[in-house]
Tab-separated table of C-alpha atoms and ligand atoms in Angstrom:
chain	number	residue	atom	x	y	z
A	55	UNK	CA	26.565	-33.919	16.674
A	56	UNK	CA	23.983	-35.637	18.815
A	57	UNK	CA	23.462	-31.553	20.330
A	58	UNK	CA	23.066	-30.471	17.088
A	59	UNK	CA	20.210	-33.287	16.116
A	60	UNK	CA	18.731	-32.675	19.625
A	61	UNK	CA	18.561	-29.000	18.818
A	62	UNK	CA	16.902	-29.337	15.411
A	63	UNK	CA	14.661	-31.344	17.172
A	64	UNK	CA	13.474	-29.300	19.887
A	65	UNK	CA	13.276	-26.684	17.126
A	66	UNK	CA	10.898	-28.494	15.184
A	67	UNK	CA	8.846	-30.030	17.804
A	68	UNK	CA	7.905	-26.216	19.012
A	69	UNK	CA	7.452	-25.401	15.562
A	70	UNK	CA	5.131	-28.236	14.968
A	71	UNK	CA	3.637	-27.918	18.788
A	72	UNK	CA	2.729	-24.015	17.379
A	73	UNK	CA	0.762	-24.984	14.350
A	74	UNK	CA	-1.277	-27.499	16.273
A	75	UNK	CA	-2.024	-24.703	18.695
A	76	UNK	CA	-3.157	-22.177	15.818
A	77	UNK	CA	-5.004	-25.067	13.992
A	78	UNK	CA	-6.566	-25.692	18.010
A	79	UNK	CA	-7.044	-22.174	19.001
A	80	UNK	CA	-8.558	-21.441	20.925
A	81	UNK	CA	-8.610	-24.383	23.498
A	82	UNK	CA	-9.050	-21.336	26.297
A	83	UNK	CA	-10.768	-18.266	27.619
A	84	UNK	CA	-9.724	-15.304	25.502
A	85	UNK	CA	-9.464	-11.991	26.442
A	86	UNK	CA	-10.843	-8.968	25.041
A	87	UNK	CA	-8.461	-5.695	25.865
A	88	UNK	CA	-10.021	-2.507	26.567
A	89	UNK	CA	-8.510	0.431	27.084
A	90	UNK	CA	-11.054	2.378	29.028
A	91	UNK	CA	-12.762	1.729	32.350
A	92	UNK	CA	-16.728	0.085	32.207
A	93	UNK	CA	-19.342	1.106	31.512
A	94	UNK	CA	-17.929	3.683	28.808
A	95	UNK	CA	-18.649	3.337	25.280
A	96	UNK	CA	-15.887	1.285	24.285
A	97	UNK	CA	-16.281	-1.036	27.066
A	98	UNK	CA	-20.586	-1.285	26.188
A	99	UNK	CA	-19.277	-2.162	22.236
A	100	UNK	CA	-16.424	-4.890	23.238
A	101	UNK	CA	-19.272	-6.846	25.694
A	102	UNK	CA	-21.575	-6.950	22.807
A	103	UNK	CA	-19.317	-8.053	20.585
A	104	UNK	CA	-17.806	-10.122	23.025
A	105	UNK	CA	-20.787	-11.974	23.381
A	106	UNK	CA	-21.455	-12.754	19.482
A	107	UNK	CA	-17.696	-13.529	19.134
A	108	UNK	CA	-17.903	-16.133	22.310
A	109	UNK	CA	-20.652	-17.973	20.261
A	110	UNK	CA	-18.037	-18.848	16.590
A	111	UNK	CA	-14.934	-19.135	19.085
A	112	UNK	CA	-16.981	-22.071	21.591
A	113	UNK	CA	-14.640	-20.262	23.976
A	114	UNK	CA	-15.855	-17.353	26.454
A	115	UNK	CA	-14.182	-13.813	25.309
A	116	UNK	CA	-14.174	-11.649	28.565
A	117	UNK	CA	-14.250	-8.522	28.733
A	118	UNK	CA	-10.773	-6.865	30.078
A	119	UNK	CA	-10.779	-3.387	31.214
A	120	UNK	CA	-7.007	-1.798	30.820
A	121	UNK	CA	-7.595	1.339	31.596
A	122	UNK	CA	-4.667	3.981	31.489
A	123	UNK	CA	-2.948	6.913	30.055
A	124	UNK	CA	-5.562	7.991	27.803
A	125	UNK	CA	-6.485	4.255	26.314
A	126	UNK	CA	-2.562	4.054	25.743
A	127	UNK	CA	-1.992	1.604	28.357
A	128	UNK	CA	-4.154	-1.411	26.855
A	129	UNK	CA	-2.238	-1.260	22.947
A	130	UNK	CA	1.139	-1.481	24.840
A	131	UNK	CA	0.256	-4.464	27.029
A	132	UNK	CA	-1.220	-6.461	24.007
A	133	UNK	CA	1.752	-5.323	21.403
A	134	UNK	CA	3.888	-7.031	24.193
A	135	UNK	CA	1.977	-10.229	24.994
A	136	UNK	CA	2.224	-13.636	23.711
A	137	UNK	CA	1.330	-13.614	19.825
A	138	UNK	CA	-0.692	-16.420	20.706
A	139	UNK	CA	-4.080	-14.541	20.048
A	140	UNK	CA	-5.520	-14.693	23.667
A	141	UNK	CA	-5.054	-11.100	24.249
A	142	UNK	CA	-6.961	-9.272	21.484
A	143	UNK	CA	-7.193	-5.422	21.573
A	144	UNK	CA	-10.521	-3.269	20.658
A	145	UNK	CA	-9.083	0.060	20.576
A	146	UNK	CA	-10.652	2.911	18.285
A	147	UNK	CA	-9.543	6.510	16.934
A	148	UNK	CA	-6.548	7.078	19.496
A	149	UNK	CA	-4.471	4.359	17.706
A	150	UNK	CA	-4.286	7.041	14.966
A	151	UNK	CA	-3.881	9.662	17.331
A	152	UNK	CA	-1.177	8.698	19.796
A	153	UNK	CA	1.652	9.064	17.935
A	154	UNK	CA	1.393	12.163	17.493
A	155	UNK	CA	-0.242	13.437	21.184
A	156	UNK	CA	2.505	10.959	23.187
A	157	UNK	CA	6.393	11.911	22.523
A	158	UNK	CA	7.109	8.378	24.232
A	159	UNK	CA	4.614	5.957	22.872
A	160	UNK	CA	5.763	2.617	24.071
A	161	UNK	CA	4.302	1.119	21.089
A	162	UNK	CA	3.934	1.481	16.712
A	163	UNK	CA	0.615	1.006	15.675
A	164	UNK	CA	1.841	0.359	12.528
A	165	UNK	CA	4.507	-2.503	13.291
A	166	UNK	CA	3.540	-3.804	16.168
A	167	UNK	CA	0.501	-5.834	15.793
A	168	UNK	CA	-1.475	-7.897	13.653
A	169	UNK	CA	-4.751	-6.907	12.338
A	170	UNK	CA	-7.731	-8.682	12.092
A	171	UNK	CA	-10.312	-5.722	10.857
A	172	UNK	CA	-12.140	-3.358	11.498
A	173	UNK	CA	-15.685	-2.900	14.058
A	174	UNK	CA	-18.026	-0.501	14.245
A	175	UNK	CA	-18.295	3.310	13.783
A	176	UNK	CA	-20.040	5.472	16.630
A	177	UNK	CA	-21.190	9.203	16.431
A	178	UNK	CA	-20.345	11.319	19.501
A	179	UNK	CA	-23.112	13.658	20.812
A	180	UNK	CA	-22.137	17.008	22.885
A	181	UNK	CA	-23.776	16.853	26.072
A	182	UNK	CA	-23.810	18.764	29.099
A	183	UNK	CA	-25.297	18.194	33.193
A	184	UNK	CA	-29.413	18.633	33.185
A	185	UNK	CA	-28.519	22.179	35.756
A	186	UNK	CA	-26.876	23.763	32.813
A	187	UNK	CA	-29.084	27.182	31.590
A	188	UNK	CA	-28.635	27.040	27.773
A	189	UNK	CA	-31.834	24.958	26.890
A	190	UNK	CA	-30.469	25.378	22.579
A	191	UNK	CA	-27.284	25.119	20.450
A	192	UNK	CA	-27.323	28.969	19.898
A	193	UNK	CA	-27.374	29.777	23.916
A	194	UNK	CA	-25.060	26.987	24.878
A	195	UNK	CA	-22.570	28.616	22.328
A	196	UNK	CA	-23.218	32.284	23.746
A	197	UNK	CA	-22.826	31.019	27.667
A	198	UNK	CA	-20.010	29.111	27.084
A	199	UNK	CA	-18.410	31.195	25.569
A	200	UNK	CA	-19.166	34.048	28.225
A	201	UNK	CA	-18.335	31.545	31.360
A	202	UNK	CA	-15.312	29.768	29.860
A	203	UNK	CA	-12.955	30.104	32.916
A	204	UNK	CA	-15.754	28.969	35.149
A	205	UNK	CA	-16.710	25.567	33.110
A	206	UNK	CA	-14.993	22.280	32.661
A	207	UNK	CA	-15.653	19.129	30.236
A	208	UNK	CA	-14.873	15.579	31.239
A	209	UNK	CA	-12.676	13.191	28.885
A	210	UNK	CA	-11.496	9.806	29.099
A	211	UNK	CA	-7.547	11.069	29.061
A	212	UNK	CA	-5.111	12.605	26.275
A	213	UNK	CA	-5.857	10.994	23.204
A	214	UNK	CA	-9.543	10.238	24.041
A	215	UNK	CA	-12.100	10.085	21.245
A	216	UNK	CA	-14.045	12.503	24.244
A	217	UNK	CA	-10.501	14.277	24.351
A	218	UNK	CA	-10.548	15.348	20.547
A	219	UNK	CA	-13.944	16.062	19.744
A	220	UNK	CA	-14.031	18.379	22.764
A	221	UNK	CA	-10.579	20.084	21.526
A	222	UNK	CA	-12.390	20.189	18.163
A	223	UNK	CA	-15.499	21.939	19.370
A	224	UNK	CA	-13.201	24.168	21.482
A	225	UNK	CA	-11.436	25.840	18.959
A	226	UNK	CA	-14.371	25.932	16.392
A	227	UNK	CA	-15.572	28.669	19.119
A	228	UNK	CA	-12.831	29.849	19.890
A	229	UNK	CA	-13.163	29.060	23.879
A	230	UNK	CA	-10.328	27.135	26.047
A	231	UNK	CA	-12.327	25.251	28.454
A	232	UNK	CA	-11.040	23.150	31.267
A	233	UNK	CA	-10.885	19.340	30.739
A	234	UNK	CA	-11.188	16.780	33.313
A	235	UNK	CA	-9.574	13.073	32.337
A	236	UNK	CA	-11.118	10.038	33.825
A	237	UNK	CA	-10.502	6.423	32.851
A	238	UNK	CA	-13.175	6.201	31.073
A	239	UNK	CA	-16.633	7.986	29.830
A	240	UNK	CA	-18.658	5.675	32.100
A	241	UNK	CA	-16.903	7.201	35.205
A	242	UNK	CA	-16.793	10.686	33.376
A	243	UNK	CA	-20.708	10.533	32.892
A	244	UNK	CA	-21.419	9.586	36.418
A	245	UNK	CA	-19.415	12.731	36.915
A	246	UNK	CA	-21.128	14.993	34.681
A	247	UNK	CA	-24.868	13.448	36.301
A	248	UNK	CA	-23.225	14.431	39.924
A	249	UNK	CA	-22.627	17.767	38.574
A	250	UNK	CA	-18.863	17.756	39.334
A	251	UNK	CA	-18.310	18.163	35.531
A	252	UNK	CA	-20.251	20.516	33.377
A	253	UNK	CA	-19.791	18.953	29.438
A	254	UNK	CA	-18.604	16.504	27.896
A	255	UNK	CA	-18.593	14.949	24.390
A	256	UNK	CA	-19.124	11.317	23.960
A	257	UNK	CA	-20.033	8.256	21.881
A	258	UNK	CA	-23.954	7.188	21.578
A	259	UNK	CA	-23.108	4.015	22.501
A	260	UNK	CA	-22.746	6.014	26.380
A	261	UNK	CA	-24.797	8.941	25.951
A	262	UNK	CA	-28.715	7.744	24.010
A	263	UNK	CA	-29.637	5.986	27.505
A	264	UNK	CA	-29.440	9.376	29.564
A	265	UNK	CA	-30.361	11.362	26.739
A	266	UNK	CA	-33.512	9.592	25.788
A	267	UNK	CA	-34.073	9.861	29.751
A	268	UNK	CA	-33.432	13.487	29.921
A	269	UNK	CA	-30.670	12.885	32.523
A	270	UNK	CA	-27.958	15.099	30.122
A	271	UNK	CA	-29.007	17.659	27.871
A	272	UNK	CA	-27.267	17.631	24.339
A	273	UNK	CA	-26.836	20.122	21.944
A	274	UNK	CA	-25.677	18.226	18.931
A	275	UNK	CA	-24.650	14.901	16.999
A	276	UNK	CA	-21.099	14.943	15.665
A	277	UNK	CA	-21.486	13.559	12.269
A	278	UNK	CA	-23.246	15.116	9.434
A	279	UNK	CA	-26.000	12.803	9.009
A	280	UNK	CA	-28.368	13.048	12.460
A	281	UNK	CA	-28.849	9.517	14.173
A	282	UNK	CA	-31.118	7.458	13.736
A	283	UNK	CA	-31.737	6.503	17.077
A	284	UNK	CA	-31.706	10.416	18.291
A	285	UNK	CA	-33.582	11.690	15.106
A	286	UNK	CA	-34.863	14.382	17.063
A	287	UNK	CA	-30.827	15.376	17.309
A	288	UNK	CA	-29.820	18.432	15.217
A	289	UNK	CA	-25.909	18.029	14.091
A	290	UNK	CA	-23.253	20.508	14.938
A	291	UNK	CA	-22.800	20.817	11.147
A	292	UNK	CA	-27.125	21.826	10.631
A	293	UNK	CA	-26.878	24.454	13.844
A	294	UNK	CA	-23.529	25.951	12.320
A	295	UNK	CA	-20.769	24.471	12.864
A	296	UNK	CA	-19.649	23.535	9.191
A	297	UNK	CA	-18.731	20.596	8.637
A	298	UNK	CA	-17.978	19.246	12.004
A	299	UNK	CA	-17.353	15.778	11.856
A	300	UNK	CA	-16.512	12.876	14.277
A	301	UNK	CA	-17.229	9.711	14.275
A	302	UNK	CA	-15.331	7.006	16.639
A	303	UNK	CA	-14.239	4.180	14.169
A	304	UNK	CA	-13.073	0.683	16.233
A	305	UNK	CA	-10.354	-2.045	15.144
A	306	UNK	CA	-9.356	-5.482	16.368
A	307	UNK	CA	-5.517	-6.030	17.097
A	308	UNK	CA	-3.518	-8.677	18.189
A	309	UNK	CA	0.933	-8.977	18.765
A	310	UNK	CA	2.782	-9.159	15.906
A	311	UNK	CA	3.689	-12.353	14.692
A	312	UNK	CA	0.247	-14.559	15.857
A	313	UNK	CA	-0.226	-16.887	13.199
A	314	UNK	CA	-2.554	-16.656	10.373
A	315	UNK	CA	-4.744	-19.368	11.039
A	316	UNK	CA	-5.609	-17.788	14.884
A	317	UNK	CA	-5.663	-14.597	12.784
A	318	UNK	CA	-8.017	-16.366	9.903
A	319	UNK	CA	-10.422	-17.129	13.347
A	320	UNK	CA	-10.427	-13.839	14.932
A	321	UNK	CA	-11.445	-12.549	11.528
A	322	UNK	CA	-14.077	-14.809	10.816
A	323	UNK	CA	-15.737	-14.454	14.526
A	324	UNK	CA	-15.364	-10.610	14.166
A	325	UNK	CA	-17.742	-11.330	10.238
A	326	UNK	CA	-20.438	-13.316	11.492
A	327	UNK	CA	-20.816	-10.790	14.716
A	328	UNK	CA	-21.262	-8.117	12.088
A	329	UNK	CA	-23.416	-9.590	10.248
A	330	UNK	CA	-25.765	-10.953	13.023
A	331	UNK	CA	-29.242	-8.998	13.234
A	332	UNK	CA	-29.295	-8.956	16.374
A	333	UNK	CA	-25.509	-7.202	16.817
A	334	UNK	CA	-27.081	-4.675	14.418
A	335	UNK	CA	-29.402	-3.964	16.124
A	336	UNK	CA	-28.549	-3.847	19.529
A	337	UNK	CA	-25.306	-1.636	17.977
A	338	UNK	CA	-28.324	0.144	15.901
A	339	UNK	CA	-30.244	1.451	19.363
A	340	UNK	CA	-27.267	2.861	20.936
A	341	UNK	CA	-26.619	4.597	17.683
A	342	UNK	CA	-23.717	2.833	16.139
A	343	UNK	CA	-22.877	0.901	13.162
A	344	UNK	CA	-21.392	-2.495	12.760
A	345	UNK	CA	-18.983	-1.936	9.075
A	346	UNK	CA	-19.693	-3.479	6.161
A	347	UNK	CA	-17.806	-6.905	5.459
A	348	UNK	CA	-15.369	-5.137	3.236
A	349	UNK	CA	-13.918	-2.711	5.947
A	350	UNK	CA	-13.631	-5.837	8.540
A	351	UNK	CA	-10.380	-7.507	6.915
A	352	UNK	CA	-7.123	-6.814	7.912
A	353	UNK	CA	-6.227	-5.035	4.905
A	354	UNK	CA	-8.896	-2.314	5.299
A	355	UNK	CA	-8.003	-1.899	8.609
A	356	UNK	CA	-4.060	-1.549	8.222
A	357	UNK	CA	-5.473	1.291	5.264
A	358	UNK	CA	-7.677	3.166	7.485
A	359	UNK	CA	-5.099	3.040	10.355
A	360	UNK	CA	-2.558	4.761	8.228
A	361	UNK	CA	-4.497	6.961	6.544
A	362	UNK	CA	-5.878	8.506	9.912
A	363	UNK	CA	-2.669	8.245	11.386
A	364	UNK	CA	-1.310	10.719	8.407
A	365	UNK	CA	-4.627	12.453	8.406
A	366	UNK	CA	-4.311	13.310	12.753
A	367	UNK	CA	-0.643	14.110	12.818
A	368	UNK	CA	-0.379	17.344	11.376
A	369	UNK	CA	-4.091	18.197	12.837
A	370	UNK	CA	-2.422	17.774	16.386
A	371	UNK	CA	1.466	19.364	15.836
A	372	UNK	CA	-0.573	22.119	14.920
A	373	UNK	CA	-2.313	22.673	17.937
A	374	UNK	CA	0.731	22.198	20.152
A	375	UNK	CA	-0.976	19.112	22.247
A	376	UNK	CA	1.349	16.465	23.668
A	377	UNK	CA	2.594	14.246	26.381
A	378	UNK	CA	5.765	13.411	27.810
B	44	LIG	N1	-14.458	6.320	24.053
B	44	LIG	C1	-14.035	6.875	25.324
B	44	LIG	C2	-13.517	8.082	24.520
B	44	LIG	O1	-12.330	7.862	23.906
B	44	LIG	C3	-13.288	6.367	26.455
B	44	LIG	C4	-14.416	5.115	27.358
B	44	LIG	O2	-14.402	3.824	26.096
B	44	LIG	O3	-14.390	5.198	28.207
B	44	LIG	O4	-13.729	9.220	24.773
């Protein structure tokens, strides 16, 4: 009997203690886990967001880069982390393509997480090293088709947005180009500027500065509408790749079982950030657009993720691309 009472008492203390901990969250720094290397687009978005979330959370939100396996290492780590809200994952469209791309995915995007909300949409750009001869899109396509066996394209690994965009582009111009995976498009961009890589498709959060300063050549943006910060760059759609559209959406996730008060605090911090004029402005300069409030919700992220998994699954299966 005494043992039963002490077990019940211990359970109560732990449940009550958990609730108190959740109410007081956060009492120490929170990690914002980025699935790619520092200096790339996901990292840039995360660092901007972390700065703003720090203000609301009244605790440091620290970016932690856990690159690897095309961006699937970080979700795997966060899915297995303690569900206390101290490991928050920022992940992009790759969360919806990974289930079809990876035969042995060590996490399930639909069942292993609690959702906080969507963050921002980021268009991509098709870029090349400055030494590549063509100067316009039409000549570029002719050149790529004629030299496809000699060219290469950098990306952030299987399932990264840069990989998907590259695959879509190659399939549209019916030319297979060798791909070179990096731990993120930050390092891939350095390789491109160092002439080790010829081409890349990457988010404007990484390419805007390099395009504006002429450190890379640009052949088009991947959204149907031009990007305000790169108004002079035509879309691929308007240059003949009809309906070509890739925009990279991002979401925030924590481990399944994280208590509701913690989820609410993270969601509040996200919502304050996306409405902050400073955040909007710094994102706009990089071509990115924070989501509207109706998308910065757990429900919206859950719905969008599911729809994207359903959309990409058949496309990827048809393309026959996968990793064991
Ligand atoms: N987001 C990039 C990609 O998917 C990688 C990165 O952030 O470094 O290609």
